[in-house]
Coordinates of C-alpha atoms and ligand atoms in Angstrom, one line a residue:
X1 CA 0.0 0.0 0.0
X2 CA 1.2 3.3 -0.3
X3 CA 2.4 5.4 2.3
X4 CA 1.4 8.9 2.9
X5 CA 3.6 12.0 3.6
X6 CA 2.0 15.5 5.5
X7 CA 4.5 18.2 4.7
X8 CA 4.2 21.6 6.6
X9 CA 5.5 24.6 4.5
X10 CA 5.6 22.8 1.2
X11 CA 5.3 26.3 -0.7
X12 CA 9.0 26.9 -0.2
X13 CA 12.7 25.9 0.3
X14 CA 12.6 22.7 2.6
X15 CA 9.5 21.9 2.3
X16 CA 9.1 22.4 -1.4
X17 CA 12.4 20.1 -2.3
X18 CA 11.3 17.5 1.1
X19 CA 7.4 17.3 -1.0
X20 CA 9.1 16.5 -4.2
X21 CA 11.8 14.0 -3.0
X22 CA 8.9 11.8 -1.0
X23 CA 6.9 11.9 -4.3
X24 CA 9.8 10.2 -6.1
X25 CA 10.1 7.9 -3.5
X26 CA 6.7 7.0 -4.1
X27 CA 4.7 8.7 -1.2
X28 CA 1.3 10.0 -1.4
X29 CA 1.8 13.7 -0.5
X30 CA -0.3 16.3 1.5
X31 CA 1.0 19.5 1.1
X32 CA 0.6 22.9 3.1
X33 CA 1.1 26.4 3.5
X34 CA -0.3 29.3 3.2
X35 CA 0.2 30.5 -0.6
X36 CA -2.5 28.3 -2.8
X37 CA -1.1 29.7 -6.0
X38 CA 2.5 28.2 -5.3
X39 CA 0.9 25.0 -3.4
X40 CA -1.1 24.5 -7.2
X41 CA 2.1 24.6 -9.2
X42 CA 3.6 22.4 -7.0
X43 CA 0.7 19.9 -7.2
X44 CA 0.6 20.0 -10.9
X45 CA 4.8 19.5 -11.2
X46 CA 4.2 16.5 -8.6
X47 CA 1.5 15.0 -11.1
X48 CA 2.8 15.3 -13.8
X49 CA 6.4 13.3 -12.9
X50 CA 5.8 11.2 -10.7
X51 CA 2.7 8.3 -10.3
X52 CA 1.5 9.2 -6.5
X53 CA -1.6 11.6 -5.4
X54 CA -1.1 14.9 -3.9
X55 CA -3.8 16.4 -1.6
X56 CA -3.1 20.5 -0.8
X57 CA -4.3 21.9 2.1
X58 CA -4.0 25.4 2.5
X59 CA -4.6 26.9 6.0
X60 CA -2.2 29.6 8.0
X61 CA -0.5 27.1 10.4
X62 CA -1.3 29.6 13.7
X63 CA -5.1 29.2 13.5
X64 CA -5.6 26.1 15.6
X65 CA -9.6 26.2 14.5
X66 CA -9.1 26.2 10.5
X67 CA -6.6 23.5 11.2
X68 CA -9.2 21.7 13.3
X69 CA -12.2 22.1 10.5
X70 CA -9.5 21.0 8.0
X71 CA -8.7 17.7 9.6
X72 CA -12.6 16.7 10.5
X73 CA -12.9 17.1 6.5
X74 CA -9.9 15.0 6.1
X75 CA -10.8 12.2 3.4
X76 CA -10.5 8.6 4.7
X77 CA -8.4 7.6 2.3
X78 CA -5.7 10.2 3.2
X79 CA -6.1 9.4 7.3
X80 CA -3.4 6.6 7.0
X81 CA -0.6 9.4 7.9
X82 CA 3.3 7.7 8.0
X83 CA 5.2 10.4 7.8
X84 CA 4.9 14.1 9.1
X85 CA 7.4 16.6 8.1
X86 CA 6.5 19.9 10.7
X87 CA 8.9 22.0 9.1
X88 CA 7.1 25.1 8.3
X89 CA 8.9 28.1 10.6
X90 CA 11.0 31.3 10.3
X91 CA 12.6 34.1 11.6
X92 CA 11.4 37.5 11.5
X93 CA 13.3 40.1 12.4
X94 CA 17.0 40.4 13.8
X95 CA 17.0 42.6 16.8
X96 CA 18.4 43.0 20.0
X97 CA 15.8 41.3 23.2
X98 CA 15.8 45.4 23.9
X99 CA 14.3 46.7 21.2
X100 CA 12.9 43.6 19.4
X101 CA 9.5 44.0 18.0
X102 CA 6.6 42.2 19.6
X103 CA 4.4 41.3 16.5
X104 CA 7.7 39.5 15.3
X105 CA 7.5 37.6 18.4
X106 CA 4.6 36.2 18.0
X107 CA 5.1 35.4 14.4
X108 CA 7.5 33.4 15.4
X109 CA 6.0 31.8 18.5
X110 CA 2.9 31.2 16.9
X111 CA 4.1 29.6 13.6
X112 CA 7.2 27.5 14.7
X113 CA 6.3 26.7 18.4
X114 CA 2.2 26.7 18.5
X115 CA 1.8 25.5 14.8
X116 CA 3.7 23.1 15.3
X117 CA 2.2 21.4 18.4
X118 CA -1.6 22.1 16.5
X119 CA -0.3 19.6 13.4
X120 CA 1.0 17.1 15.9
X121 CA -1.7 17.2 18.2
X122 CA -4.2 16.1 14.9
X123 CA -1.9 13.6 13.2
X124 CA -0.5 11.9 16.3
X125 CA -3.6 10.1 17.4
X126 CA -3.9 9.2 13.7
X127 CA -0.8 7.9 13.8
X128 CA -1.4 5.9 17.0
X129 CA -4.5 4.9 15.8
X130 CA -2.7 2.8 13.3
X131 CA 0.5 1.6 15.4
X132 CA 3.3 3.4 13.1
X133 CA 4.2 6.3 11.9
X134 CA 6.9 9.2 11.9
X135 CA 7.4 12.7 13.2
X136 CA 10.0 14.6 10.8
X137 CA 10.7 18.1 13.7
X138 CA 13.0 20.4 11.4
X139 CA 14.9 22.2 14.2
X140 CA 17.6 24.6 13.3
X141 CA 21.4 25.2 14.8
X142 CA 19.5 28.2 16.3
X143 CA 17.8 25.8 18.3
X144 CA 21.5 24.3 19.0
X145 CA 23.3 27.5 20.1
X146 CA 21.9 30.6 20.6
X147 CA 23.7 33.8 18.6
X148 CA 23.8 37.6 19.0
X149 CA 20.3 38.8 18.4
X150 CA 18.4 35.7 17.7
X151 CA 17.1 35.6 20.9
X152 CA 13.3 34.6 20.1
X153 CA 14.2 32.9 17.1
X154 CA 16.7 30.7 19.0
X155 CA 13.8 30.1 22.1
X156 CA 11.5 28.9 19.3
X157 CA 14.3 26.3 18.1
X158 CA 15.8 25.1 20.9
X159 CA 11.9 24.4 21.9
X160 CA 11.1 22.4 19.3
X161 CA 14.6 20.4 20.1
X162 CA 12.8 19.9 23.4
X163 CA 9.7 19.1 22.1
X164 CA 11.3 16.3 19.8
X165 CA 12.9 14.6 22.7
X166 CA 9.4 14.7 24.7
X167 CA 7.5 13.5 21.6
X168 CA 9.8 10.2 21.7
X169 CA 9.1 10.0 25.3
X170 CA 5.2 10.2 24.9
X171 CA 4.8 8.4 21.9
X172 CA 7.9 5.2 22.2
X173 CA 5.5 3.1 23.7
X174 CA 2.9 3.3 20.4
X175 CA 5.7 2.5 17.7
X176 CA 6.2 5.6 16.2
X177 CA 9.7 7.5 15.4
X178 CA 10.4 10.9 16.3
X179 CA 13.6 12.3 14.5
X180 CA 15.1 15.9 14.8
X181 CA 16.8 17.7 11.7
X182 CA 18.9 20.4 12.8
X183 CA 20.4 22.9 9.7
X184 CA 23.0 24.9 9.6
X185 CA 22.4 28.0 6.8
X186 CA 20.5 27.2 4.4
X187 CA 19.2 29.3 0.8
X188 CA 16.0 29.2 0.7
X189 CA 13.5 32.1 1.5
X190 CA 14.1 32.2 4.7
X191 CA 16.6 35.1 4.8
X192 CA 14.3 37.2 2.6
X193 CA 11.9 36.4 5.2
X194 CA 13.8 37.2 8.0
X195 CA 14.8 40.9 6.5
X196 CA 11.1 41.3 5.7
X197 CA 12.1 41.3 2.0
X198 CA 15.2 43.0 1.7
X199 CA 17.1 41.3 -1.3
X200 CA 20.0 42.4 -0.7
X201 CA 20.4 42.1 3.1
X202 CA 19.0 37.9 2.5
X203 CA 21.3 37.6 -0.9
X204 CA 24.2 38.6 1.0
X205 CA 23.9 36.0 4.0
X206 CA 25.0 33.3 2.0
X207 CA 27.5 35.2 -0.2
X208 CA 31.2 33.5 -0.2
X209 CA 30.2 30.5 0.8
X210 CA 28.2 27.6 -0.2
X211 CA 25.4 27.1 2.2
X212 CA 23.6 24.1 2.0
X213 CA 20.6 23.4 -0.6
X214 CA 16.8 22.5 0.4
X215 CA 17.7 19.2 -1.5
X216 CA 20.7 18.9 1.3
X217 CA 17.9 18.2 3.9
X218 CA 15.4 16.5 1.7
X219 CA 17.5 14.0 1.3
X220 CA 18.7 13.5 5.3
X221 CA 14.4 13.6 5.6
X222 CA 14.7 10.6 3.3
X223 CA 17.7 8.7 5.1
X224 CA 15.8 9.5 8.5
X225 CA 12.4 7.4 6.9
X226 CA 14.1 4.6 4.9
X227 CA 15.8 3.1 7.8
X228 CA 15.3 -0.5 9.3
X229 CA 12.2 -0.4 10.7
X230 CA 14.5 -1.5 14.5
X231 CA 16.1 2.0 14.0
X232 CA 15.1 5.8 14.7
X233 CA 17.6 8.4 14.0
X234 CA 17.2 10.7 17.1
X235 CA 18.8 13.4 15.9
X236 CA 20.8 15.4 13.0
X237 CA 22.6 18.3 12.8
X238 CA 23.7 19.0 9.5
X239 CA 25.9 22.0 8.7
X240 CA 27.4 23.5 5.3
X241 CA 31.1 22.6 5.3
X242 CA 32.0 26.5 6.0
X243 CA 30.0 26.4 8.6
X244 CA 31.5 25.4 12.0
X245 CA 29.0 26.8 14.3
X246 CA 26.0 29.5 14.2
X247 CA 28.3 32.5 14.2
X248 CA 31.7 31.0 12.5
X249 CA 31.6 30.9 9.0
X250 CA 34.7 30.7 6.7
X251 CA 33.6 33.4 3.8
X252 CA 35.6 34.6 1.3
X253 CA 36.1 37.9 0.9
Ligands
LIG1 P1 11.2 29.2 3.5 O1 10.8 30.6 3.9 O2 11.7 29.0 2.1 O3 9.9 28.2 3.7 C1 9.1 28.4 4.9 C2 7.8 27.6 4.7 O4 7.0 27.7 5.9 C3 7.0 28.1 3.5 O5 6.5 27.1 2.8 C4 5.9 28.9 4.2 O6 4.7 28.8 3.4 C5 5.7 28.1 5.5 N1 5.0 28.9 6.5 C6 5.6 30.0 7.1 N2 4.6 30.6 7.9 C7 3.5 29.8 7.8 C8 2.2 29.9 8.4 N3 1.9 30.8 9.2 N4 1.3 28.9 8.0 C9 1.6 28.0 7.1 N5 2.8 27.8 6.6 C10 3.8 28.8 6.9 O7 12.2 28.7 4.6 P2 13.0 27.3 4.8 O8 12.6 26.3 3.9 O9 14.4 27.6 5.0 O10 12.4 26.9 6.3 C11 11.8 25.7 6.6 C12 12.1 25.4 8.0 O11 13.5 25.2 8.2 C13 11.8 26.4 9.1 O12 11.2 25.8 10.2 C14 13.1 27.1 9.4 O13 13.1 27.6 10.7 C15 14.0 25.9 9.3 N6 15.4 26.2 9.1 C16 15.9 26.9 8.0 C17 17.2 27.1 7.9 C18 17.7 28.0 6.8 O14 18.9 28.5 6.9 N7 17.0 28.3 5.7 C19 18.2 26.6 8.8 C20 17.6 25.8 9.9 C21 16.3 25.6 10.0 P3 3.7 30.0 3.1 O15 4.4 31.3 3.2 O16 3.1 29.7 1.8 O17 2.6 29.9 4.2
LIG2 C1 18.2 29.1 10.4 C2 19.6 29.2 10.4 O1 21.7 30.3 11.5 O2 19.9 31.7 10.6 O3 17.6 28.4 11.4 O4 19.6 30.5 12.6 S1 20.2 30.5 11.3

């Protein structure tokens, strides 16, 4: 039977290449996020290479309700959930804890803390329900080490590192895997997100130096689900090879 793969923030970076990589692999995909137009194009380029079915849900990942509705509307025949990718997040914002701005905050809070634990809190009973499954948590190094004016960013991070390790804890004893993926930098849209859509500011965090790809972690996602069914890989930090730590990068100048 096929398996089915729920991945949060498909519109985008991670989540975009993670969506298309399980499709090869022959998963049936439900994707999310909040832009339909980009979750359509990726639906179509999904159909039209590979032979799985793709089911798009778009919802803003903070409104616990509209996830609710959405999930008592769930067809049957997409219930059977084995693998959940919560990876939808970001940053916004880059400011000292001083003069940080609130509605950032909560951006973050709500999207990569709360949204988080809304997704989970629907598909884990599914998932117990049918004795297997596993939870892909995309963490961050932010969530590692903490760096000069991440402060919220790094809270959300090193929450859901916590959160991973109590997931394990609360769901070992009904078979199903819990695995962390921790990036270093990678280029995806998250920088322009971060500076609020400043091109230049996000071009140039990833200038003279090659950071990682959204491929880069699709395919640890896909190492992480094709193991012996005996084995869970707790937890994976994966860096760019310039990249020693949150704050040490060798760049060429
Ligand atoms: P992108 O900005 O490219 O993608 C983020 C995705 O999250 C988009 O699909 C976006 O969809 C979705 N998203 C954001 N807010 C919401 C919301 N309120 N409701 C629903 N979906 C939402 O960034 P990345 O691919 O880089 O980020 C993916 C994850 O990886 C995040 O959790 C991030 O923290 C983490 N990460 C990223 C690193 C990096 O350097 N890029 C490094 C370490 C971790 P839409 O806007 O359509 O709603
Ligand atoms: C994203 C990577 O280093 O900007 O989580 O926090 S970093």
């Amino acid at each position: 039977m096929t398996k089915i793969a729920l991945i949060t923030g498909a519109t985008s970076g991670i989540g975009y290449a993670t969506a298309l990589k399980l499709a090869e692999n022959g998963y049936d995909t439900i994707i999310t996020g909040r832009r339909l137009n980009l979750l359509s194009e990726l639906e179509k380029r999904i159909k039209k290479n590979y032979k799985v079915n793709v089911l798009s849900l778009s919802f803003d990942i903070r409104n616990n309700d509209e996830i609710v509705k959405i999930f008592e509307k769930l067809p049957q025949n997409w219930q059977k959930i084995d693998i959940l990718v919560n990876n939808a997040g970001l940053a916004v914002g880059l400011e000292p804890i001083q003069t940080g701005k609130i509605d950032d905050w909560e951006r973050m809070i709500d999207t990569n803390l709360k949204g988080l634990l809304y997704i989970t809190r629907k598909v884990a009973p599914l998932m117990i329900q049918n004795k297997s499954g596993h939870i892909i948590n995309i963490g961050s190094i932010a969530g590692k080490e903490v760096y000069p004016n991440g402060n919220v960013y790094n809270a959300t991070k090193h929450a859901v590192d916590a959160l991973s390790q109590a997931m394990r804890i609360d769901l070992v004893g009904h078979g199903i895997k819990v695995t962390a993926i921790h990036p270093g930098m990678v280029e995806t849209e998250f920088s322009l997100v971060r500076f609020k859509g400043n091109e230049k500011t996000a071009k140039d965090v990833y200038k003279g130096f090659d950071p990682l790809m959204a491929e880069d972690i699709a395919d640890s996602i896909i190492f992480a689900i094709t193991r012996p069914a005996h084995v869970n890989i707790n937890d994976m930090l994966i860096m760019p090879t310039a990249q020693a730590s949150a704050t040490v990068i060798n760049k060429e100048v």
